[in-house]
Short mmCIF file of C-alpha atoms in Angstrom, two decimals:
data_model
loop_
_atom_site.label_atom_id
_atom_site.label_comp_id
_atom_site.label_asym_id
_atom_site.label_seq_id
_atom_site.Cartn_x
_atom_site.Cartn_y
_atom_site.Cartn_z
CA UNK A 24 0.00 0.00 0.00
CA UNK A 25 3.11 2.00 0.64
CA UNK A 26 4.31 2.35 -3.05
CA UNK A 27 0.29 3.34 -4.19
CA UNK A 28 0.51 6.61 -1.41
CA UNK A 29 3.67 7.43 -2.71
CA UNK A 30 2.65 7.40 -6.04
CA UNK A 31 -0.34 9.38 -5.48
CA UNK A 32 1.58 11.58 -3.88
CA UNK A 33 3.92 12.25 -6.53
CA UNK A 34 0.47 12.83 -9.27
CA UNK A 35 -1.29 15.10 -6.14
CA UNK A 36 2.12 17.12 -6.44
CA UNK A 37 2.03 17.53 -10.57
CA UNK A 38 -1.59 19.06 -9.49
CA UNK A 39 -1.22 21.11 -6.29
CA UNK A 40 2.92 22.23 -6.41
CA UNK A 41 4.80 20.76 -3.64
CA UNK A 42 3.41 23.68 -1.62
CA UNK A 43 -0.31 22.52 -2.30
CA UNK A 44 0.97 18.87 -0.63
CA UNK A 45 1.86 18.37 3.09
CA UNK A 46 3.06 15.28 4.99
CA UNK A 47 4.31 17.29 8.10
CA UNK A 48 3.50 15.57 11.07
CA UNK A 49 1.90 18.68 12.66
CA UNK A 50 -0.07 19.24 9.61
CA UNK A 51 -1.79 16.15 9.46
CA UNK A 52 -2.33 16.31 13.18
CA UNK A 53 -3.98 19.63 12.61
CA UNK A 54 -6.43 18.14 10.02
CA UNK A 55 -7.04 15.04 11.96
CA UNK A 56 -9.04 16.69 14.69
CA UNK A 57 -12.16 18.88 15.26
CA UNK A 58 -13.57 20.49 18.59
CA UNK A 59 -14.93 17.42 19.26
CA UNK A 60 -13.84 15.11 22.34
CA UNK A 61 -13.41 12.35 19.57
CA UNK A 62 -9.19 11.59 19.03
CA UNK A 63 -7.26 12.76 16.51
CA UNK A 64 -7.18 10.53 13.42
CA UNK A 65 -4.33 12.18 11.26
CA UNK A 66 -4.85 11.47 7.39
CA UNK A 67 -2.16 10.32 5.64
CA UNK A 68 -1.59 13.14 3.52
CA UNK A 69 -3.28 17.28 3.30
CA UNK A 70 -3.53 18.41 -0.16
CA UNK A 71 -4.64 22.46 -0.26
CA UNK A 72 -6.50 23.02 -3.96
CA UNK A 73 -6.67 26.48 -4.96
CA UNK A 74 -9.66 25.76 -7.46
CA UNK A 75 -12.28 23.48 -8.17
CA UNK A 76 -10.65 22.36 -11.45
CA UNK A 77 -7.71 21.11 -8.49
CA UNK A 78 -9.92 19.78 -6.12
CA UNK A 79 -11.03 17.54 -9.52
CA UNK A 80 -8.39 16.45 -10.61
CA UNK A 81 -7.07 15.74 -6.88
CA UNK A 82 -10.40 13.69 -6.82
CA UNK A 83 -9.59 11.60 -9.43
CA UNK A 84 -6.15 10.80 -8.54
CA UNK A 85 -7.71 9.41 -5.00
CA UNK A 86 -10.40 7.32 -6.78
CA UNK A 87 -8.12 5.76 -9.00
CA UNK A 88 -5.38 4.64 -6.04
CA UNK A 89 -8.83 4.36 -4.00
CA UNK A 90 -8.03 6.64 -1.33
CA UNK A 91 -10.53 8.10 1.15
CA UNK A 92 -11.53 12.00 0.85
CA UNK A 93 -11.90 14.11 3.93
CA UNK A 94 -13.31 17.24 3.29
CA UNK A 95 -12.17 20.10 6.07
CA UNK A 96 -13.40 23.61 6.29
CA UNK A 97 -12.17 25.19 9.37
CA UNK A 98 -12.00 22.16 11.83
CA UNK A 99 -14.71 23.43 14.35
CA UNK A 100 -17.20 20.60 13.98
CA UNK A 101 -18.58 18.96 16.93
CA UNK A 102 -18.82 15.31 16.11
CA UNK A 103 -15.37 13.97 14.85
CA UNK A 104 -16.41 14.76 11.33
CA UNK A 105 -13.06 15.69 10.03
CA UNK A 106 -11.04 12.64 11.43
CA UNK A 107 -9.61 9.85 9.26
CA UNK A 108 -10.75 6.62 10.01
CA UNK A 109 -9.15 4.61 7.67
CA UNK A 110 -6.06 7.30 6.53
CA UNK A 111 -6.55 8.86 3.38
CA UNK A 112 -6.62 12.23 2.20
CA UNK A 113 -7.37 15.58 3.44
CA UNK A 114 -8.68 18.11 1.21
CA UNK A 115 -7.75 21.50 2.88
CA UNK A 116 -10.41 23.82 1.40
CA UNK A 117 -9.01 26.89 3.00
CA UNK A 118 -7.12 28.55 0.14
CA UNK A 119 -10.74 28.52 -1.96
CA UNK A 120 -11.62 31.53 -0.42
CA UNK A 121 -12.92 33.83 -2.70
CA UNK A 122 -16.61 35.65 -2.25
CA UNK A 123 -18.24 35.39 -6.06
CA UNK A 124 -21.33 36.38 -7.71
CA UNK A 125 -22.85 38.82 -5.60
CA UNK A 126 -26.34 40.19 -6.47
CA UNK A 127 -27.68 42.49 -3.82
CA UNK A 128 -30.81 43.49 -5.61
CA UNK A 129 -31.69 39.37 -5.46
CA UNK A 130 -30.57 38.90 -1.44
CA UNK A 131 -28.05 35.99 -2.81
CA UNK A 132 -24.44 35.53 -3.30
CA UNK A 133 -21.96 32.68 -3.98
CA UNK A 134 -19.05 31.86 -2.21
CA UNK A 135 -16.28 29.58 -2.49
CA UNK A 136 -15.51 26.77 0.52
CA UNK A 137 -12.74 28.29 2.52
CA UNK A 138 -15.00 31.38 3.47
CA UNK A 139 -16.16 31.91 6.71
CA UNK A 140 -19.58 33.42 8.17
CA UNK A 141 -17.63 36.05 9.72
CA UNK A 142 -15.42 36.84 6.35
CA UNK A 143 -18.55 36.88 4.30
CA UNK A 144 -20.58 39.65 6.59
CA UNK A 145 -17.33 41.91 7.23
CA UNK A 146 -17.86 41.47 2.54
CA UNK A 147 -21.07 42.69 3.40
CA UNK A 148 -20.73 45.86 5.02
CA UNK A 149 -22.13 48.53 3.16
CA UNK A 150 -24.88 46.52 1.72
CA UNK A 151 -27.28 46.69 3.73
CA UNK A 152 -27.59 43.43 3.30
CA UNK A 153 -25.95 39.85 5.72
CA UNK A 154 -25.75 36.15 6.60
CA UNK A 155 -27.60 35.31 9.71
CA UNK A 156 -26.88 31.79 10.98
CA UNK A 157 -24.60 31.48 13.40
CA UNK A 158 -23.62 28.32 14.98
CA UNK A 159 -20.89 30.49 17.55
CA UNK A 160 -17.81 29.69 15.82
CA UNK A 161 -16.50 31.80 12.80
CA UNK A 162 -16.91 28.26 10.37
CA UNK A 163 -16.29 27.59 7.05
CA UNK A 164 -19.85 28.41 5.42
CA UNK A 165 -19.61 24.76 3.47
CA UNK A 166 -18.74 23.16 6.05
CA UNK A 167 -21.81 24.50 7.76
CA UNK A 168 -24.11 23.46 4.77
CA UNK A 169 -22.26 19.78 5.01
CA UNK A 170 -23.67 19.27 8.41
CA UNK A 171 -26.72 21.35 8.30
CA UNK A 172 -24.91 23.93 11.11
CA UNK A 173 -27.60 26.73 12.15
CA UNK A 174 -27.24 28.39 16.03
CA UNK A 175 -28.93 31.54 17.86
CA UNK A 176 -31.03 32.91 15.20
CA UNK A 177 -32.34 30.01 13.33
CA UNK A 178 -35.74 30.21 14.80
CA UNK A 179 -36.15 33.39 12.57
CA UNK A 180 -34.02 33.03 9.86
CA UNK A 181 -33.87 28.90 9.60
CA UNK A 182 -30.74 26.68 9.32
CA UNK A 183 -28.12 26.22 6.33
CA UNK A 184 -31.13 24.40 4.94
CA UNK A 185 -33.46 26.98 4.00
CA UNK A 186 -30.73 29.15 3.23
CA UNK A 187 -29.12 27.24 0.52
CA UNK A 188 -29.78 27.40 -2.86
CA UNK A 189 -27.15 25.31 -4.96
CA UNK A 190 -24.23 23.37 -4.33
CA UNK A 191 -21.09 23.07 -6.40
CA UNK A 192 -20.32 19.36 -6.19
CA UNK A 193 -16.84 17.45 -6.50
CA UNK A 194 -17.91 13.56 -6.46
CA UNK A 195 -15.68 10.81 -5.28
CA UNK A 196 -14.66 10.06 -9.34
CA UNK A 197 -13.64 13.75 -9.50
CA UNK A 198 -16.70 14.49 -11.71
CA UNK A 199 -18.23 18.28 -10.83
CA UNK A 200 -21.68 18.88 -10.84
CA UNK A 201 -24.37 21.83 -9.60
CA UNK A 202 -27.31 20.87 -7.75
CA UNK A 203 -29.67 22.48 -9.07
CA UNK A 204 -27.77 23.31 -12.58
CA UNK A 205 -25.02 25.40 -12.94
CA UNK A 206 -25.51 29.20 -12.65
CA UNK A 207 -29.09 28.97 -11.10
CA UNK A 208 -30.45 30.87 -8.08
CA UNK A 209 -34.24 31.16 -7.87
CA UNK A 210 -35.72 31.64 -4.57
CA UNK A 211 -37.59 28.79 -5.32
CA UNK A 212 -38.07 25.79 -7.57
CA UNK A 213 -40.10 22.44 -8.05
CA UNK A 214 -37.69 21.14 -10.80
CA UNK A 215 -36.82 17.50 -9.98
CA UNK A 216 -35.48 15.58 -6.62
CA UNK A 217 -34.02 17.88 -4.12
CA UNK A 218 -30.62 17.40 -4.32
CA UNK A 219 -28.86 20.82 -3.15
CA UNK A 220 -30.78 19.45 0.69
CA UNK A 221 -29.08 15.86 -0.10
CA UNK A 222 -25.85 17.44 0.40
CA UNK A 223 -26.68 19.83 3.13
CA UNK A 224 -26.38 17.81 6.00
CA UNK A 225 -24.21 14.66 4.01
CA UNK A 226 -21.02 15.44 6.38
CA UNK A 227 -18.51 15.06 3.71
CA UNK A 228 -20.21 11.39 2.71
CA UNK A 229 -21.67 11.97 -0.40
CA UNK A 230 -19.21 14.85 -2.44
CA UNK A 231 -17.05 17.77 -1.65
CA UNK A 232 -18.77 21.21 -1.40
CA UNK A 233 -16.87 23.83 -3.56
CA UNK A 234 -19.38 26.45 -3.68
CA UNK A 235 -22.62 27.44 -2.48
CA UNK A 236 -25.23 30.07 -3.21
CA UNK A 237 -26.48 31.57 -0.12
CA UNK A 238 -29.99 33.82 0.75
CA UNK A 239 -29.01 36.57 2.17
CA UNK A 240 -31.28 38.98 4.22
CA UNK A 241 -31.52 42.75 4.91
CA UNK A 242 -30.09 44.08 8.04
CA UNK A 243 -33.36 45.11 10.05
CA UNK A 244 -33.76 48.90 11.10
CA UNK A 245 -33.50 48.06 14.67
CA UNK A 246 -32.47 45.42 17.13
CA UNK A 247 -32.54 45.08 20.79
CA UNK A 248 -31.94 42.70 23.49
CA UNK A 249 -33.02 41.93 26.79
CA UNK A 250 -32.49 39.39 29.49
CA UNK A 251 -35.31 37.82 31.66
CA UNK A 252 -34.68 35.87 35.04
CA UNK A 253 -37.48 33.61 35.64
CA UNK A 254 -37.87 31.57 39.44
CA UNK A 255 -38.10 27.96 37.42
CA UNK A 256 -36.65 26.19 34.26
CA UNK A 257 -40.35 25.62 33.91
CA UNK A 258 -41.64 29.15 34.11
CA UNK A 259 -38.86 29.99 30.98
CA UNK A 260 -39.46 27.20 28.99
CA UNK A 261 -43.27 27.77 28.93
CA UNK A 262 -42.72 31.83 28.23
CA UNK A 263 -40.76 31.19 25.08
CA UNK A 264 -43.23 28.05 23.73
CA UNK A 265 -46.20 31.32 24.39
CA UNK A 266 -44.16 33.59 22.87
CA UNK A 267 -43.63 31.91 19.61
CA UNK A 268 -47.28 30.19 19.53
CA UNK A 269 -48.33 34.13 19.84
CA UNK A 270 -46.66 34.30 16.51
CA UNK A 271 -43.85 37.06 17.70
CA UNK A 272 -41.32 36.95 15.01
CA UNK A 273 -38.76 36.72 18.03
CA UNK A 274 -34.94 36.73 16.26
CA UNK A 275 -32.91 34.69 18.91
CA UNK A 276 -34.49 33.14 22.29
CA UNK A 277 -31.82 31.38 24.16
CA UNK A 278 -32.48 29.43 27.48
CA UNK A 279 -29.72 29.27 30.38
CA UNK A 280 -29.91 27.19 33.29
CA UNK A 281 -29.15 28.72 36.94
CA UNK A 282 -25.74 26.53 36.25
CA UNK A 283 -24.88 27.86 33.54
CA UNK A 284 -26.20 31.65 34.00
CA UNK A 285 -23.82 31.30 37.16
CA UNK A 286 -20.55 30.35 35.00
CA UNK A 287 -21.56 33.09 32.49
CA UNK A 288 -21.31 35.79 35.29
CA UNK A 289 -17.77 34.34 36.41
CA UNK A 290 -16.50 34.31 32.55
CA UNK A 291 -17.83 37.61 31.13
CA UNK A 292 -17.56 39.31 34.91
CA UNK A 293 -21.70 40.08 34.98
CA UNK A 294 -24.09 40.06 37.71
CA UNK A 295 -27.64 38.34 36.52
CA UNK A 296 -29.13 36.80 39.11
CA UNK A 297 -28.07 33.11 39.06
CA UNK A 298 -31.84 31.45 38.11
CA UNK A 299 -33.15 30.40 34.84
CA UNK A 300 -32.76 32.69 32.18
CA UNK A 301 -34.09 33.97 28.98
CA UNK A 302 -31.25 36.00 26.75
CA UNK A 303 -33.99 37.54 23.83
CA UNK A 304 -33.26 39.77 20.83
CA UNK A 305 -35.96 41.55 18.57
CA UNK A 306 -35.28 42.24 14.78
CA UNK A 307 -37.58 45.19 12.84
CA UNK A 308 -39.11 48.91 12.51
CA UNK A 309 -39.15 50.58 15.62
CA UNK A 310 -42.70 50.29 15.47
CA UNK A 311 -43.01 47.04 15.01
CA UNK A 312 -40.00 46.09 18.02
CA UNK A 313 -42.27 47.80 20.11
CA UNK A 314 -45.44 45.66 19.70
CA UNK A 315 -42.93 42.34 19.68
CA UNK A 316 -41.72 43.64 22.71
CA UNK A 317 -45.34 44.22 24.82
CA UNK A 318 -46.07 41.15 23.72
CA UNK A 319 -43.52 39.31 25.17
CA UNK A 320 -43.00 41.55 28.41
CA UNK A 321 -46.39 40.53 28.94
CA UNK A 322 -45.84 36.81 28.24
CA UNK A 323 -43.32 36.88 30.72
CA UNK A 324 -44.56 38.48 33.27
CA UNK A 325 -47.09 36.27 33.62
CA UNK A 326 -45.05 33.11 33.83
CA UNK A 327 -43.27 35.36 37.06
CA UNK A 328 -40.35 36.53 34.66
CA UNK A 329 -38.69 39.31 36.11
CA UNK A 330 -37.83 43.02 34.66
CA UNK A 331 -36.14 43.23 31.05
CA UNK A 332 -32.65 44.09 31.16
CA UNK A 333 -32.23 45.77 27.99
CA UNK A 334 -28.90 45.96 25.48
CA UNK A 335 -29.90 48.30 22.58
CA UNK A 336 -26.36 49.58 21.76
CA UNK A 337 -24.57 47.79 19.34
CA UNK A 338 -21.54 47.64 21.96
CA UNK A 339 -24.15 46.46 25.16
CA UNK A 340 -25.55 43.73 22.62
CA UNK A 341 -22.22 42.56 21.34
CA UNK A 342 -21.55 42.20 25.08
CA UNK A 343 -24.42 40.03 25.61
CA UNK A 344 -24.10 37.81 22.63
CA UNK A 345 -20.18 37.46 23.56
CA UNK A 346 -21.53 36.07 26.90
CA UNK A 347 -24.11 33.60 24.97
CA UNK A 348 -21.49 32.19 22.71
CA UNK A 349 -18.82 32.10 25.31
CA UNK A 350 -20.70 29.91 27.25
CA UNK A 351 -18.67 26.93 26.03
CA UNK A 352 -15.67 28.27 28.03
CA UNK A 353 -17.44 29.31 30.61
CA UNK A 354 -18.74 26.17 31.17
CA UNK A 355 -15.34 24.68 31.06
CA UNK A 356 -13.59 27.08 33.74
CA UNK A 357 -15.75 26.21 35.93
CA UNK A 358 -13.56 22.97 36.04
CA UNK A 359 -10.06 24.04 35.14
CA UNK A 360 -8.40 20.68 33.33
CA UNK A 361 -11.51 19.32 32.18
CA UNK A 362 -13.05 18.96 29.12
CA UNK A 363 -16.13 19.78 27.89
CA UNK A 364 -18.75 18.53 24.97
CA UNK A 365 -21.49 19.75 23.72
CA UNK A 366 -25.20 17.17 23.36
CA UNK A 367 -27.70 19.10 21.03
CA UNK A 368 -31.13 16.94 21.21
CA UNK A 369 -34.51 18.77 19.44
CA UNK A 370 -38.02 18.11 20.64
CA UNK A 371 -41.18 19.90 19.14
CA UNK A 372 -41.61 22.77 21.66
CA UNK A 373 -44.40 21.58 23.64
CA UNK A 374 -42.10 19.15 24.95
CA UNK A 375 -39.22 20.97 25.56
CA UNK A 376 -39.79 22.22 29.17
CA UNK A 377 -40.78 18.12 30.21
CA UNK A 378 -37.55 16.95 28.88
CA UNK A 379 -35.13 20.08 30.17
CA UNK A 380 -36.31 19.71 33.58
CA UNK A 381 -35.72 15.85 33.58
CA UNK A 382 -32.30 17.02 31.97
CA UNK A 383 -31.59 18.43 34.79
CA UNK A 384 -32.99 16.11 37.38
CA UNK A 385 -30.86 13.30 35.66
CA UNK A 386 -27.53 15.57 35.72
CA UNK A 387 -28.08 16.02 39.86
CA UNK A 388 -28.68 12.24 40.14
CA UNK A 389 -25.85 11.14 38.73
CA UNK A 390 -23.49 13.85 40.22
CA UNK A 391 -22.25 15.26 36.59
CA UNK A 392 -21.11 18.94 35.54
CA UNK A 393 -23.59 19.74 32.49
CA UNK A 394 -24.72 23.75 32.48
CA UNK A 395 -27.21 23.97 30.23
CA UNK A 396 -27.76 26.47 27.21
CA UNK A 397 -30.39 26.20 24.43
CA UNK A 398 -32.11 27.82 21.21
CA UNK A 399 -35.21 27.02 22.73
CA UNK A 400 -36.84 29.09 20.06
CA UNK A 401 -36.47 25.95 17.44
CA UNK A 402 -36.86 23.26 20.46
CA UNK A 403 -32.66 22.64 20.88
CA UNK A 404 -30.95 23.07 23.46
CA UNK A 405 -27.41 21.63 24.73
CA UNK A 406 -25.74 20.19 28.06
CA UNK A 407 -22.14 21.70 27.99
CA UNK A 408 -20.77 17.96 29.64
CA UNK A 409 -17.75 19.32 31.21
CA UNK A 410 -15.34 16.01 32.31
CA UNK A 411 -11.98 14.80 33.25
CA UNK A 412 -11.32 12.76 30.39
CA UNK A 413 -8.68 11.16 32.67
CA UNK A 414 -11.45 9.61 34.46
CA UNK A 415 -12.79 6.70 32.68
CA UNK A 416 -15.33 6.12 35.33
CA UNK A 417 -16.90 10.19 35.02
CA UNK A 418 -16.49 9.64 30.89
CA UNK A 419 -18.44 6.08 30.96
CA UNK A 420 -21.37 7.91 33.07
CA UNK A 421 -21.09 10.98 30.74
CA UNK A 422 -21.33 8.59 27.99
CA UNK A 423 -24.42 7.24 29.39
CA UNK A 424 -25.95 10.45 30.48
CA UNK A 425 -25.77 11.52 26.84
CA UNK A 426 -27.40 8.27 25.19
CA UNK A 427 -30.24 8.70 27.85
CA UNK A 428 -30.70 12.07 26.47
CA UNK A 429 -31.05 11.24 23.22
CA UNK A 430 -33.12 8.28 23.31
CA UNK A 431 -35.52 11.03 25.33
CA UNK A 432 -35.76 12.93 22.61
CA UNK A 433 -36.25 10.51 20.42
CA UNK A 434 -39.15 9.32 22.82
CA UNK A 435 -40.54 12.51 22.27
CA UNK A 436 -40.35 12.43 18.11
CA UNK A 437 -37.50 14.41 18.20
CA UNK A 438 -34.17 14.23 17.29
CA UNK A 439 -30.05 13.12 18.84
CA UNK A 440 -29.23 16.37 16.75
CA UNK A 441 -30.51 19.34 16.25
CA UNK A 442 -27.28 21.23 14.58
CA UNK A 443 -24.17 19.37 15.36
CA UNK A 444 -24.93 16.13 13.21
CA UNK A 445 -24.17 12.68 13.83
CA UNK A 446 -20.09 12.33 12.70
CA UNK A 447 -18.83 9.50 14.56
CA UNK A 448 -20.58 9.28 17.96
CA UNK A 449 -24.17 9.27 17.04
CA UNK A 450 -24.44 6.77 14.14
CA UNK A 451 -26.20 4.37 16.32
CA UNK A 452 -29.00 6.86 17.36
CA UNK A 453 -29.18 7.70 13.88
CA UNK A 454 -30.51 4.26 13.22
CA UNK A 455 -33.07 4.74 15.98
CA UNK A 456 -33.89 7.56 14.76
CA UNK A 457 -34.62 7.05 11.12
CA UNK A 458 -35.88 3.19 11.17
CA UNK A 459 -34.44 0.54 9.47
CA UNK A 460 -36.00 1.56 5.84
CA UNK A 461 -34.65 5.05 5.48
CA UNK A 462 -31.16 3.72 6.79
CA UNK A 463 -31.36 1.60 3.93
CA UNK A 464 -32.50 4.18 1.38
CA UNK A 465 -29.37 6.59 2.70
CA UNK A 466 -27.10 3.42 1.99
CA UNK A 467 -28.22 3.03 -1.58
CA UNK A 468 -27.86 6.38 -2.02
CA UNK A 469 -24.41 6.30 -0.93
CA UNK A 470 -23.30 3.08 -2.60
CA UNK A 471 -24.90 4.63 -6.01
CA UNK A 472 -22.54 8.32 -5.65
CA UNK A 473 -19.77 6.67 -4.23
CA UNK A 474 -19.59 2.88 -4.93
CA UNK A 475 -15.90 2.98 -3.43
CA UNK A 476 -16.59 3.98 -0.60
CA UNK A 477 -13.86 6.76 -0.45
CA UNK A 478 -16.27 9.83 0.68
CA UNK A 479 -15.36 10.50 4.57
CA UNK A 480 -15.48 7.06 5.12
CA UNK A 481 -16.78 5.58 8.90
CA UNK A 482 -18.84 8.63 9.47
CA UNK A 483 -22.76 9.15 9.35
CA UNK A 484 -23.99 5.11 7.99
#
């Protein structure tokens, strides 16, 4: 097998340069992990194309030596995504970074795989005009429409899903397609099977992303925030499912636990009270912000919420949001030398404030460190798990804690992922999840795009 890597190597090189090829120990290491608590697989080789034409002909060169693919955007995944299970290749996508085909007047632009969320909005400015989802970390924006990524404000503006509207496709024989034709961007279509949403959400399994056309949305006249202490997890959970059943077009609605509204105050140096909270931003016209906002003062109020604490500077806002999406390290200091890992389970809302408060009883019971944080808005929320992953006996009850809290979503017809997708550690739920028939449809569907077997092999089926 040695003399076919070295011989790919040498073709990869008559592609790529020798600086588009790496075998540096560090490198590979580098490309071998994600943010997960999964180990670091190192591929065998990182190849960085500078074009789609590359990543082709790249493509081709693995099929024919039959070497596994492993796409990488910016390596800030959640589920092991980006590790290589069986060696292989990794296709750096960072150095495809250009923004393309912009077209204000239609809210839609195209970009290329190494751009991030954050790289595309600073594009922006000056518009009028920006991306909204926003899963916390500045990721690759096709590696967020490979696992479906969406965050704070995707009860409003939806997830990757809704907001995609072709793919640029490199298959596992190197062959390039569009998925739904080359070129085309309507906001809507009925034209055949939907395959720009097969991709979204196919983790690198099925093709590699090398562009995407993207809605974008206005940037609304106003926006404000406010924070809500409420004396139960029960009392906030039931607010925000009145809120949205009222039909207030609320932009972001994120839940934190007294646990994790405590760490937040240590992190960011605040002073909320340390009970269940409700972190809630409004998007419009000043007129209509203010009827949102009766609305849900009211809503609040009488679920014993206490007084709004409002943010309506753009600096007292950014302060607020830094707080939400630091939460991850915030829930880690509060056990310096741990680790921490993120569930993400979705019920419909009506169940969500039966299964957080079970959450929670189950984390006392079985003496484990899991603040909790959650879009509540769209039914998802996550236990920050923060562990010694020294301790095999605290990991194997961690381990357990987390399958319990899947299979009670699942109890509930929801889901074992709301955003972070299934990767390596939640293949097995997946099959609870979807039933032995669709399993099998997703594994024709594989064997039919990539009868090798090369496409981010070991993750997802």
């Amino acid at each position: 097998a040695l003399g076919t890597l070295e011989r790919a190597i040498a073709a990869f090189r008559s592609v790529s340069g020798d600086e588009g090829v790496s075998l540096g120990e560090a490198v590979r290491e580098q490309h071998g992990r994600d943010e997960s608590v999964h180990k670091c697989r190192p591929p065998d080789v990182v190849v960085f194309p500078r074009c789609v034409e590359e990543v082709s002909a790249l493509a081709k060169i693995c099929h024919q030596y039959q070497l596994p693919i492993i796409p990488f955007g910016t390596g800030t995944g959640l589920e092991g995504g980006v590790g290589a299970l069986k060696g292989g290749v990794c296709f750096s996508l960072r150095n495809m970074d250009e923004v393309l085909d912009l077209h204000q007047e239609d809210f839609d632009v195209t970009v290329e795989p190494g751009v991030t969320r954050k790289a595309l909005n600073s594009y922006l400015r000056g518009t009028g005009l920006w991306f909204p989802i926003d899963p916390g970390a500045d990721a690759s924006l096709c590696g967020m429409a490979a696992t479906s990524a969406s965050g704070t404000n995707a009860v409003r503006y939806g997830t990757m899903r809704e907001n995609v509207l072709n793919l640029e496709v490199v298959l596992a024989d190197g062959s390039v397609f569009h998925t739904a034709g080359r070129g085309r961007r309507p906001r809507k279509t009925s034209a055949g099977y939907n395959l720009t949403n097969l991709f979204v959400g196919s983790e690198g399994t099925l093709g590699i992303l090398t562009k995407a056309t993207l809605r974008l949305y206005g940037i609304p006249e106003s926006m404000v925030s406010a924070v809500c202490s409420f004396p139960s997890v029960q009392a906030a959970v039931d607010s925000t499912v009145q809120i949205l059943q009222t039909g207030v077009p609320i932009a972001r609605i994120e839940f934190l636990d007294d646990v994790m509204i405590g760490a937040c105050n240590r992190f960011n140096s605040l002073s909320y009270p340390v009970t269940p909270t409700l972190f809630l931003e409004f998007h419009g016209s000043s007129k209509s912000l203010e009827e949102q906002v009766s609305i849900t003062e009211e809503i609040t109020r009488e679920n014993g919420g206490g007084d709004f604490a409002w943010a309506e500077d753009e600096e007292m806002r950014a302060r607020l949001w830094k707080a939400r999406h630091d939460a991850w390290y915030a829930a880690q200091a509060l056990r310096p030398g741990c680790k921490a890992y993120s569930t993400d389970v979705c019920v419909p809302l009506s169940c969500l404030p039966q299964i957080i408060v079970e959450t929670k009883e189950d984390l006392m019971r079985n003496h484990l460190t899991g603040p909790i944080a959650g879009h509540v808005g769209d039914g998802n929320f996550h236990c920050i798990m923060v562990l010694d992953p020294d301790d095999p006996d605290e990991v194997q009850r961690v381990h357990e804690f987390t399958e319990r809290l899947a299979r009670r979503a699942l109890a509930m017809d929801g889901t074992c992922t709301g955003e972070h997708g299934v990767g390596l550690g939640k293949r097995t739920l997946l099959r609870e999840e979807l039933g032995p028939q669709a399993m099998e449809v997703m594994q024709r569907l594989k064997a039919t795009l990539d009868p090798k077997n090369l496409m981010n092999p070991g993750k997802v089926l």
